[in-house]
CSV table of C-alpha atoms and ligand atoms in Angstrom, one decimal:
chain,number,residue,atom,x,y,z
A,1,MET,CA,-11.0,-73.2,-29.9
A,2,SER,CA,-11.6,-70.0,-31.8
A,3,ARG,CA,-8.6,-67.8,-32.4
A,4,PRO,CA,-8.3,-64.8,-30.0
A,5,ALA,CA,-9.6,-61.4,-31.2
A,6,GLU,CA,-7.0,-59.1,-32.7
A,7,ILE,CA,-9.0,-56.0,-31.8
A,8,LEU,CA,-10.8,-55.3,-28.6
A,9,LEU,CA,-13.3,-52.5,-29.2
A,10,VAL,CA,-14.7,-50.5,-26.2
A,11,ALA,CA,-18.1,-48.7,-26.2
A,12,GLY,CA,-19.8,-47.3,-23.1
A,13,ALA,CA,-22.1,-44.4,-23.8
A,14,ARG,CA,-24.5,-43.2,-26.4
A,15,PRO,CA,-22.1,-41.3,-28.7
A,16,ASN,CA,-19.6,-44.2,-28.5
A,17,PHE,CA,-22.2,-46.6,-30.0
A,18,VAL,CA,-22.6,-44.6,-33.2
A,19,LYS,CA,-18.8,-44.6,-33.7
A,20,ALA,CA,-18.3,-48.2,-32.6
A,21,ALA,CA,-20.9,-49.3,-35.2
A,22,ALA,CA,-18.8,-47.8,-38.0
A,23,LEU,CA,-15.6,-49.3,-36.7
A,24,GLU,CA,-17.0,-52.8,-36.0
A,25,ARG,CA,-18.3,-53.0,-39.6
A,26,ALA,CA,-15.1,-51.7,-41.2
A,27,LEU,CA,-12.7,-53.8,-39.0
A,28,THR,CA,-14.8,-57.0,-39.5
A,29,GLY,CA,-15.1,-56.2,-43.2
A,30,ALA,CA,-11.3,-55.9,-43.4
A,31,GLY,CA,-11.0,-59.5,-42.0
A,32,LEU,CA,-10.0,-58.5,-38.5
A,33,ARG,CA,-11.4,-60.4,-35.5
A,34,VAL,CA,-13.2,-58.0,-33.2
A,35,CYS,CA,-14.3,-58.5,-29.5
A,36,LEU,CA,-16.8,-55.9,-28.4
A,37,VAL,CA,-16.9,-54.7,-24.8
A,38,HIS,CA,-19.8,-52.6,-23.4
A,39,THR,CA,-18.9,-50.9,-20.1
A,40,GLY,CA,-22.5,-50.2,-19.2
A,41,GLN,CA,-21.8,-46.5,-18.5
A,42,HIS,CA,-25.1,-45.9,-20.3
A,43,TYR,CA,-27.6,-48.5,-19.4
A,44,ASP,CA,-31.1,-47.1,-20.1
A,45,PRO,CA,-32.7,-49.0,-22.9
A,46,GLY,CA,-33.3,-45.6,-24.7
A,47,LEU,CA,-29.6,-44.7,-24.5
A,48,SER,CA,-28.2,-48.2,-25.1
A,49,GLY,CA,-30.3,-51.2,-26.3
A,50,VAL,CA,-32.2,-49.4,-29.0
A,51,PHE,CA,-28.9,-47.9,-30.3
A,52,PHE,CA,-27.3,-51.4,-30.6
A,53,GLU,CA,-30.4,-52.6,-32.5
A,54,GLN,CA,-30.7,-49.7,-34.9
A,55,LEU,CA,-27.0,-49.4,-35.6
A,56,GLY,CA,-26.7,-53.1,-36.3
A,57,LEU,CA,-24.1,-53.6,-33.5
A,58,PRO,CA,-23.7,-57.2,-32.5
A,59,GLU,CA,-24.3,-58.3,-28.9
A,60,PRO,CA,-21.3,-57.3,-26.9
A,61,ASN,CA,-18.9,-60.2,-26.1
A,62,HIS,CA,-18.5,-58.7,-22.6
A,63,HIS,CA,-20.9,-56.4,-20.7
A,64,LEU,CA,-19.2,-54.8,-17.6
A,65,GLY,CA,-22.5,-53.5,-16.2
A,66,VAL,CA,-20.9,-50.6,-14.4
A,67,GLY,CA,-23.7,-48.0,-14.5
A,68,SER,CA,-23.7,-44.4,-13.1
A,69,GLY,CA,-21.7,-42.8,-10.4
A,70,PRO,CA,-19.5,-39.8,-9.6
A,71,HIS,CA,-16.6,-39.4,-12.0
A,72,GLY,CA,-13.9,-41.0,-9.8
A,73,GLY,CA,-16.2,-43.9,-8.8
A,74,GLN,CA,-17.5,-44.6,-12.3
A,75,THR,CA,-14.0,-44.4,-13.9
A,76,GLY,CA,-12.5,-46.7,-11.2
A,77,GLN,CA,-15.2,-49.2,-11.5
A,78,ILE,CA,-14.9,-49.4,-15.2
A,79,MET,CA,-11.1,-49.9,-14.8
A,80,ALA,CA,-11.5,-52.7,-12.3
A,81,ALA,CA,-14.1,-54.5,-14.4
A,82,PHE,CA,-12.2,-54.1,-17.7
A,83,GLU,CA,-8.8,-55.3,-16.6
A,84,PRO,CA,-9.7,-59.0,-16.2
A,85,VAL,CA,-11.5,-58.9,-19.6
A,86,LEU,CA,-8.4,-57.5,-21.2
A,87,PHE,CA,-6.2,-60.1,-19.8
A,88,LYS,CA,-8.6,-62.9,-20.7
A,89,GLU,CA,-8.9,-61.7,-24.3
A,90,ARG,CA,-5.3,-60.6,-24.8
A,91,PRO,CA,-6.0,-58.6,-28.0
A,92,ARG,CA,-3.2,-57.0,-30.0
A,93,VAL,CA,-5.0,-53.7,-30.2
A,94,VAL,CA,-7.5,-52.0,-27.8
A,95,VAL,CA,-9.6,-49.4,-29.6
A,96,VAL,CA,-11.3,-46.7,-27.5
A,97,VAL,CA,-13.5,-43.9,-29.0
A,98,GLY,CA,-14.5,-40.4,-28.1
A,99,ASP,CA,-14.1,-38.7,-24.8
A,100,VAL,CA,-16.4,-40.3,-22.2
A,101,ASN,CA,-15.3,-41.8,-18.9
A,102,SER,CA,-15.3,-45.3,-20.5
A,103,THR,CA,-12.7,-44.1,-23.0
A,104,LEU,CA,-10.4,-42.8,-20.3
A,105,ALA,CA,-10.9,-45.8,-18.0
A,106,CYS,CA,-10.2,-48.5,-20.6
A,107,GLY,CA,-7.5,-46.5,-22.2
A,108,LEU,CA,-5.5,-46.3,-18.9
A,109,VAL,CA,-5.9,-50.0,-18.2
A,110,ALA,CA,-4.7,-50.9,-21.8
A,111,ALA,CA,-1.8,-48.5,-21.7
A,112,LYS,CA,-0.4,-50.2,-18.6
A,113,ALA,CA,-1.1,-53.8,-19.5
A,114,VAL,CA,1.7,-56.3,-20.0
A,115,PHE,CA,0.6,-59.8,-20.8
A,116,GLU,CA,2.3,-63.0,-19.4
A,117,ASP,CA,4.5,-63.4,-22.5
A,118,GLY,CA,5.8,-59.8,-22.1
A,119,SER,CA,3.8,-58.4,-25.0
A,120,ARG,CA,1.5,-55.5,-24.6
A,121,PRO,CA,-1.5,-54.3,-26.6
A,122,LEU,CA,-1.4,-51.2,-28.7
A,123,LEU,CA,-3.9,-48.5,-27.6
A,124,ALA,CA,-5.7,-46.8,-30.5
A,125,HIS,CA,-7.8,-43.7,-29.8
A,126,VAL,CA,-10.4,-42.8,-32.4
A,127,GLU,CA,-11.5,-39.1,-32.4
A,128,ALA,CA,-8.2,-38.1,-30.9
A,129,GLY,CA,-6.8,-34.6,-30.7
A,130,LEU,CA,-10.0,-32.6,-30.2
A,131,ARG,CA,-9.5,-29.8,-27.6
A,132,SER,CA,-12.0,-27.3,-26.1
A,133,PHE,CA,-9.1,-25.9,-24.0
A,134,ASP,CA,-11.6,-25.9,-21.1
A,135,ARG,CA,-10.3,-28.1,-18.3
A,136,SER,CA,-13.5,-27.7,-16.3
A,137,MET,CA,-15.1,-30.1,-18.8
A,138,PRO,CA,-14.7,-33.7,-17.7
A,139,GLU,CA,-14.5,-34.7,-21.4
A,140,GLU,CA,-11.5,-32.4,-21.9
A,141,ILE,CA,-9.6,-34.3,-19.2
A,142,ASN,CA,-10.6,-37.6,-20.7
A,143,ARG,CA,-9.3,-36.4,-24.1
A,144,LEU,CA,-6.0,-35.1,-22.8
A,145,VAL,CA,-5.1,-38.2,-20.7
A,146,THR,CA,-6.3,-40.8,-23.3
A,147,ASP,CA,-4.3,-39.1,-26.1
A,148,ALA,CA,-1.2,-38.9,-23.9
A,149,VAL,CA,-1.1,-42.7,-23.4
A,150,SER,CA,-2.2,-43.8,-26.8
A,151,ASP,CA,0.0,-45.5,-29.4
A,152,LEU,CA,-2.1,-44.7,-32.4
A,153,LEU,CA,-4.2,-41.6,-32.7
A,154,PHE,CA,-6.9,-41.3,-35.3
A,155,VAL,CA,-8.0,-37.8,-35.9
A,156,SER,CA,-11.3,-36.5,-37.4
A,157,GLU,CA,-10.4,-32.9,-38.3
A,158,ARG,CA,-7.2,-31.0,-39.0
A,159,SER,CA,-7.3,-29.1,-35.7
A,160,GLY,CA,-6.8,-32.5,-33.9
A,161,LEU,CA,-3.6,-33.0,-35.8
A,162,ASP,CA,-2.3,-29.5,-34.9
A,163,ASN,CA,-3.2,-30.0,-31.2
A,164,LEU,CA,-1.4,-33.4,-30.9
A,165,LEU,CA,1.7,-32.2,-32.7
A,166,ARG,CA,1.8,-29.1,-30.5
A,167,GLU,CA,1.5,-31.3,-27.4
A,168,GLY,CA,4.6,-33.2,-28.6
A,169,LEU,CA,3.1,-36.4,-29.9
A,170,PRO,CA,5.2,-37.9,-32.7
A,171,GLN,CA,3.8,-37.5,-36.2
A,172,GLU,CA,4.1,-41.2,-36.9
A,173,LYS,CA,1.5,-42.0,-34.3
A,174,VAL,CA,-1.1,-39.6,-35.7
A,175,PHE,CA,-3.5,-40.3,-38.6
A,176,LEU,CA,-6.1,-37.9,-40.1
A,177,VAL,CA,-8.8,-40.3,-41.2
A,178,GLY,CA,-12.0,-38.3,-41.1
A,179,ASN,CA,-15.1,-38.8,-38.9
A,180,VAL,CA,-16.4,-42.3,-38.1
A,181,MET,CA,-19.6,-40.8,-36.7
A,182,ILE,CA,-20.4,-39.5,-40.2
A,183,ASP,CA,-19.8,-43.0,-41.7
A,184,THR,CA,-22.8,-44.2,-39.6
A,185,LEU,CA,-24.9,-41.1,-40.5
A,186,ARG,CA,-24.3,-41.7,-44.3
A,187,ARG,CA,-25.1,-45.4,-44.0
A,188,LEU,CA,-28.4,-44.8,-42.2
A,189,GLU,CA,-29.5,-41.5,-43.6
A,190,THR,CA,-32.0,-42.8,-46.1
A,191,GLN,CA,-33.6,-45.1,-43.6
A,192,ALA,CA,-33.8,-42.2,-41.1
A,193,ARG,CA,-35.5,-39.9,-43.6
A,194,ARG,CA,-38.2,-42.6,-43.9
A,195,SER,CA,-38.7,-42.6,-40.1
A,196,ALA,CA,-42.4,-42.1,-39.1
A,197,VAL,CA,-41.5,-40.0,-36.1
A,198,ALA,CA,-42.1,-36.6,-37.7
A,199,ALA,CA,-45.5,-37.6,-38.9
A,200,GLU,CA,-46.3,-39.2,-35.5
A,201,LEU,CA,-45.4,-35.9,-33.8
A,202,GLY,CA,-47.4,-33.8,-36.3
A,203,LEU,CA,-44.2,-32.3,-37.6
A,204,GLU,CA,-44.3,-33.4,-41.2
A,205,GLY,CA,-44.0,-30.2,-43.3
A,206,VAL,CA,-43.9,-28.1,-40.1
A,207,ARG,CA,-41.0,-25.6,-39.4
A,208,PHE,CA,-39.6,-26.6,-36.0
A,209,GLY,CA,-36.4,-26.6,-33.9
A,210,LEU,CA,-34.9,-29.6,-32.2
A,211,VAL,CA,-33.1,-29.2,-28.8
A,212,THR,CA,-30.8,-31.4,-26.9
A,213,LEU,CA,-29.1,-30.4,-23.6
A,214,HIS,CA,-27.2,-32.5,-21.1
A,215,ARG,CA,-23.9,-30.8,-20.2
A,216,PRO,CA,-23.5,-30.3,-16.4
A,217,THR,CA,-22.9,-26.5,-17.1
A,218,ASN,CA,-26.3,-26.2,-18.7
A,219,VAL,CA,-28.5,-28.6,-16.6
A,220,ASP,CA,-26.9,-29.1,-13.2
A,221,GLN,CA,-27.4,-25.5,-11.9
A,222,PRO,CA,-31.0,-25.0,-10.9
A,223,GLU,CA,-31.2,-21.3,-11.6
A,224,GLY,CA,-29.4,-21.6,-14.9
A,225,LEU,CA,-31.7,-24.4,-16.1
A,226,ARG,CA,-34.8,-22.5,-15.1
A,227,ARG,CA,-33.7,-19.4,-17.1
A,228,LEU,CA,-32.7,-21.6,-20.1
A,229,VAL,CA,-36.1,-23.4,-20.1
A,230,ALA,CA,-37.9,-20.0,-19.7
A,231,GLU,CA,-36.1,-18.6,-22.7
A,232,LEU,CA,-36.8,-21.7,-24.8
A,233,GLY,CA,-40.4,-21.4,-23.9
A,234,ARG,CA,-40.5,-17.8,-25.0
A,235,LEU,CA,-38.8,-18.6,-28.3
A,236,SER,CA,-41.1,-21.5,-29.0
A,237,ARG,CA,-44.0,-19.2,-29.4
A,238,ASP,CA,-42.6,-18.4,-32.9
A,239,LEU,CA,-41.0,-21.7,-33.6
A,240,PRO,CA,-42.2,-25.0,-32.1
A,241,LEU,CA,-39.3,-26.6,-30.2
A,242,LEU,CA,-38.9,-30.2,-29.2
A,243,LEU,CA,-36.5,-30.9,-26.3
A,244,ALA,CA,-35.4,-34.5,-26.6
A,245,ALA,CA,-34.0,-34.8,-23.1
A,246,HIS,CA,-31.2,-37.0,-21.9
A,247,PRO,CA,-32.1,-38.9,-18.6
A,248,ARG,CA,-29.7,-36.5,-16.7
A,249,THR,CA,-31.8,-33.5,-18.1
A,250,GLN,CA,-35.1,-35.2,-17.3
A,251,LYS,CA,-34.0,-35.7,-13.7
A,252,ALA,CA,-32.8,-32.1,-13.4
A,253,LEU,CA,-36.1,-30.8,-14.8
A,254,ALA,CA,-38.1,-33.0,-12.5
A,255,ALA,CA,-36.0,-31.9,-9.5
A,256,GLN,CA,-36.9,-28.3,-10.4
A,257,GLY,CA,-40.5,-29.0,-10.6
A,258,LEU,CA,-40.4,-28.1,-14.3
A,259,THR,CA,-42.9,-30.7,-15.2
A,260,GLY,CA,-45.4,-28.4,-17.0
A,261,LEU,CA,-43.8,-29.1,-20.4
A,262,LYS,CA,-46.1,-30.9,-22.7
A,263,PRO,CA,-45.3,-34.2,-24.3
A,264,PRO,CA,-45.1,-34.0,-28.1
A,265,GLY,CA,-48.2,-35.4,-30.0
A,266,PRO,CA,-50.0,-35.1,-33.3
A,267,GLU,CA,-51.6,-31.8,-32.4
A,268,TRP,CA,-48.6,-30.3,-30.7
A,269,ALA,CA,-47.0,-28.5,-33.7
A,270,GLY,CA,-50.2,-26.7,-34.5
A,271,GLU,CA,-50.3,-25.2,-31.1
A,272,GLY,CA,-46.5,-24.5,-31.0
A,273,GLY,CA,-44.6,-24.2,-27.7
A,274,LEU,CA,-41.9,-26.2,-26.0
A,275,ALA,CA,-42.5,-30.0,-25.9
A,276,LEU,CA,-40.5,-32.5,-23.9
A,277,SER,CA,-39.6,-36.0,-24.8
A,278,GLY,CA,-37.1,-38.5,-23.5
A,279,PRO,CA,-34.0,-39.5,-25.5
A,280,LEU,CA,-34.9,-40.6,-29.0
A,281,PRO,CA,-33.6,-43.7,-30.8
A,282,TYR,CA,-30.9,-42.9,-33.4
A,283,LEU,CA,-33.0,-43.2,-36.5
A,284,ASP,CA,-35.8,-41.0,-35.1
A,285,PHE,CA,-33.4,-38.4,-33.9
A,286,LEU,CA,-31.6,-38.3,-37.3
A,287,GLY,CA,-35.0,-38.3,-39.0
A,288,LEU,CA,-36.0,-35.2,-37.0
A,289,MET,CA,-32.5,-33.6,-37.5
A,290,VAL,CA,-32.7,-33.7,-41.3
A,291,ARG,CA,-36.2,-32.0,-41.2
A,292,ALA,CA,-35.4,-29.4,-38.5
A,293,ALA,CA,-35.1,-25.7,-39.4
A,294,VAL,CA,-32.5,-25.4,-36.7
A,295,VAL,CA,-30.9,-27.5,-33.9
A,296,LEU,CA,-30.0,-26.2,-30.5
A,297,THR,CA,-27.6,-28.3,-28.6
A,298,ASP,CA,-24.6,-28.7,-26.2
A,299,SER,CA,-23.6,-32.1,-27.6
A,300,GLY,CA,-20.3,-32.7,-29.4
A,301,GLY,CA,-21.6,-35.2,-31.9
A,302,VAL,CA,-24.7,-33.2,-32.9
A,303,GLN,CA,-22.5,-30.2,-33.9
A,304,GLU,CA,-20.8,-32.6,-36.4
A,305,GLU,CA,-24.0,-34.3,-37.6
A,306,THR,CA,-25.7,-31.0,-38.4
A,307,THR,CA,-22.6,-29.8,-40.3
A,308,ALA,CA,-22.7,-33.0,-42.4
A,309,LEU,CA,-26.4,-32.5,-43.0
A,310,GLY,CA,-26.2,-28.7,-43.7
A,311,VAL,CA,-28.7,-27.9,-41.0
A,312,PRO,CA,-28.0,-24.7,-38.9
A,313,CYS,CA,-26.8,-25.5,-35.4
A,314,LEU,CA,-26.6,-23.2,-32.4
A,315,THR,CA,-24.3,-24.6,-29.7
A,316,LEU,CA,-25.1,-23.4,-26.2
A,317,ARG,CA,-21.6,-23.5,-24.9
A,318,PRO,CA,-18.7,-21.0,-24.6
A,319,ASN,CA,-16.4,-23.2,-26.6
A,320,THR,CA,-16.2,-26.2,-28.9
A,321,GLU,CA,-13.5,-28.9,-29.4
A,322,ARG,CA,-14.8,-29.2,-33.0
A,323,PRO,CA,-13.8,-25.9,-34.6
A,324,VAL,CA,-14.2,-27.2,-38.1
A,325,THR,CA,-18.0,-27.1,-37.6
A,326,LEU,CA,-17.6,-23.3,-37.0
A,327,SER,CA,-15.1,-22.6,-39.8
A,328,GLN,CA,-16.6,-24.8,-42.5
A,329,GLY,CA,-19.8,-26.1,-41.2
A,330,THR,CA,-23.2,-24.8,-40.0
A,331,ASN,CA,-22.4,-24.4,-36.3
A,332,GLN,CA,-22.4,-21.2,-34.3
A,333,LEU,CA,-21.6,-20.8,-30.6
A,334,VAL,CA,-24.0,-19.0,-28.3
A,335,THR,CA,-22.1,-18.1,-25.2
A,336,ARG,CA,-24.7,-16.1,-23.4
A,337,LEU,CA,-28.4,-16.8,-23.1
A,338,GLU,CA,-29.2,-13.1,-24.0
A,339,GLU,CA,-27.7,-13.8,-27.5
A,340,LEU,CA,-29.9,-16.8,-28.3
A,341,ASP,CA,-32.9,-14.9,-29.7
A,342,LEU,CA,-30.9,-13.0,-32.3
A,343,ALA,CA,-28.7,-16.0,-33.2
A,344,LEU,CA,-31.9,-18.0,-33.7
A,345,ARG,CA,-33.4,-15.4,-36.0
A,346,ARG,CA,-30.2,-15.2,-38.0
A,347,ALA,CA,-29.9,-19.0,-38.3
A,348,LEU,CA,-33.5,-19.2,-39.6
A,349,THR,CA,-33.1,-16.5,-42.2
A,350,GLY,CA,-29.6,-17.2,-43.3
A,351,GLU,CA,-28.5,-19.3,-46.2
A,352,ARG,CA,-28.3,-23.1,-45.5
A,353,SER,CA,-24.7,-23.3,-46.4
A,354,GLY,CA,-21.5,-24.9,-45.1
A,355,ARG,CA,-18.9,-27.2,-46.6
A,356,LEU,CA,-18.3,-30.8,-45.8
A,357,PRO,CA,-15.0,-31.0,-43.8
A,358,GLU,CA,-12.1,-33.0,-45.3
A,359,LEU,CA,-12.6,-36.8,-45.3
A,360,TRP,CA,-16.1,-36.7,-43.8
A,361,ASP,CA,-17.0,-38.9,-46.7
A,362,GLY,CA,-18.5,-42.0,-45.0
A,363,HIS,CA,-15.2,-44.0,-45.2
A,364,ALA,CA,-13.2,-43.0,-42.2
A,365,ALA,CA,-13.5,-46.3,-40.3
A,366,GLU,CA,-12.1,-48.1,-43.4
A,367,ARG,CA,-9.0,-45.9,-43.1
A,368,VAL,CA,-8.7,-46.9,-39.5
A,369,ALA,CA,-8.9,-50.5,-40.4
A,370,ALA,CA,-6.3,-50.1,-43.2
A,371,VAL,CA,-3.8,-48.5,-40.7
A,372,LEU,CA,-4.4,-51.3,-38.1
A,373,LYS,CA,-4.0,-54.1,-40.6
A,374,ASP,CA,-0.7,-52.5,-41.8
A,375,ARG,CA,0.5,-52.1,-38.2
A,376,LEU,CA,-0.4,-55.7,-37.3
A,377,GLY,CA,1.0,-57.1,-40.6
A,378,VAL,CA,-2.1,-59.0,-41.4
B,1,LIG,C1,-21.8,-38.9,-21.1
B,1,LIG,C2,-20.5,-38.3,-21.4
B,1,LIG,C3,-20.6,-37.2,-22.4
B,1,LIG,C4,-21.5,-37.5,-23.6
B,1,LIG,C5,-22.9,-38.1,-23.0
B,1,LIG,C6,-23.8,-38.5,-24.2
B,1,LIG,C7,-18.7,-38.6,-19.7
B,1,LIG,C8,-17.9,-37.8,-18.7
B,1,LIG,N1,-19.7,-37.8,-20.3
B,1,LIG,O1,-22.5,-37.9,-20.3
B,1,LIG,O2,-19.4,-36.8,-22.9
B,1,LIG,O3,-21.7,-36.4,-24.4
B,1,LIG,O4,-22.6,-39.2,-22.2
B,1,LIG,O5,-25.0,-39.0,-23.8
B,1,LIG,O6,-18.5,-39.7,-19.9
B,1,LIG,N2,-28.0,-41.7,-16.7
B,1,LIG,C9,-29.2,-42.4,-16.8
B,1,LIG,N3,-29.3,-43.4,-17.7
B,1,LIG,C10,-28.2,-43.8,-18.4
B,1,LIG,C11,-27.0,-43.2,-18.3
B,1,LIG,C12,-26.9,-42.1,-17.5
B,1,LIG,O7,-30.2,-42.0,-16.2
B,1,LIG,O8,-28.4,-44.8,-19.2
B,1,LIG,C13,-27.8,-40.6,-15.8
B,1,LIG,C14,-27.0,-41.0,-14.6
B,1,LIG,O9,-27.7,-41.5,-13.6
B,1,LIG,C15,-26.4,-39.7,-14.2
B,1,LIG,C16,-26.2,-38.9,-15.5
B,1,LIG,O10,-27.2,-39.5,-16.4
B,1,LIG,O11,-27.2,-39.0,-13.4
B,1,LIG,C17,-24.8,-38.9,-16.0
B,1,LIG,O12,-24.5,-40.1,-16.7
B,1,LIG,P1,-23.0,-40.3,-17.2
B,1,LIG,O13,-22.8,-41.5,-17.9
B,1,LIG,O14,-22.1,-40.1,-16.0
B,1,LIG,O15,-22.6,-39.1,-18.1
B,1,LIG,P2,-23.6,-38.3,-19.2
B,1,LIG,O16,-24.1,-37.1,-18.6
B,1,LIG,O17,-24.5,-39.3,-19.8
């Protein structure tokens, strides 16, 4: 019989996969035995399967197949499905990443687990300590609760360290390791630059903007979404914009009857305007991001990726849990739609500057692995 895994690594949603890929490689590379659990929070092939394939993630050892649902229902279902897997595998450490419902659900189960021999697993949270200070965001609740019950907290930027210490977490639990999402970006950047997607969409050598939106505050209120799309349509007369829409956004647009947006195609960029695609595979999205004149987003990860690439980013949110992307990187918050036009013009004419935050050097996951090995004495 094969020996039990030391590390149980949980991934549930698109941004998790990018981080889990870096961790799986580094942990395995350090000689640790890893068991991968996919909760099924994201199940569309475009948000899940193609990510596993392009990121080089192995088939999950367990797929919980939970799927969508309201927050309470989804979180509860993940907890119920994860518990028996945890007790079957009996790992020494459970690693959860990011701030999605899967992070919270599996974190809570791990924090309360006591195995038959009286031992309990350590809970490690990667990307701990980030705070938007906006408790109306489901992700903020997920961050606060997961951090409060974690044994080891791996932090991507210095603000995370300050937040955790201010919340009273003991210093010896907290490690500034850098950003594991950027590990994956650096590993696959060359490949992404070779992606044919820009040529296929007629965007090679064309100045364009890339847009992603999926936050409930931007897409769930019909009137707000209508105004946002109208403004993007207006701005796209001067700069072609491609909206790579999350399924949640696609549904919201369809429910509004906003179906007149054209699909991107070889002749699209010449005509300009706002084009709509579904979610893009990782390498295609990264391939477009490196070529974009500007990125408009409400995603957490995209704020960090644009900072690492030095591409101007406008974040359509009143706050960010990733302040280093503002203070050192290329990110700027746009809190009101009326400010977008001016912010966009400034972003397009400004210097492409920005410094790389501390430890965003492509080796963050190796630092996590080193700490875990030390803690496990292996
Ligand atoms: C989740 C995360 C968010 C992250 C985002 C990245 C939480 C609370 N939110 O948001 O932090 O930035 O993922 O993508 O965990 N849906 C599909 N197909 C799928 C997955 C979801 O159509 O494969 C639809 C669902 O039916 C639902 C909506 O998207 O209508 C919400 O899905 P959910 O997983 O709850 O949250 P996201 O909005 O994707």
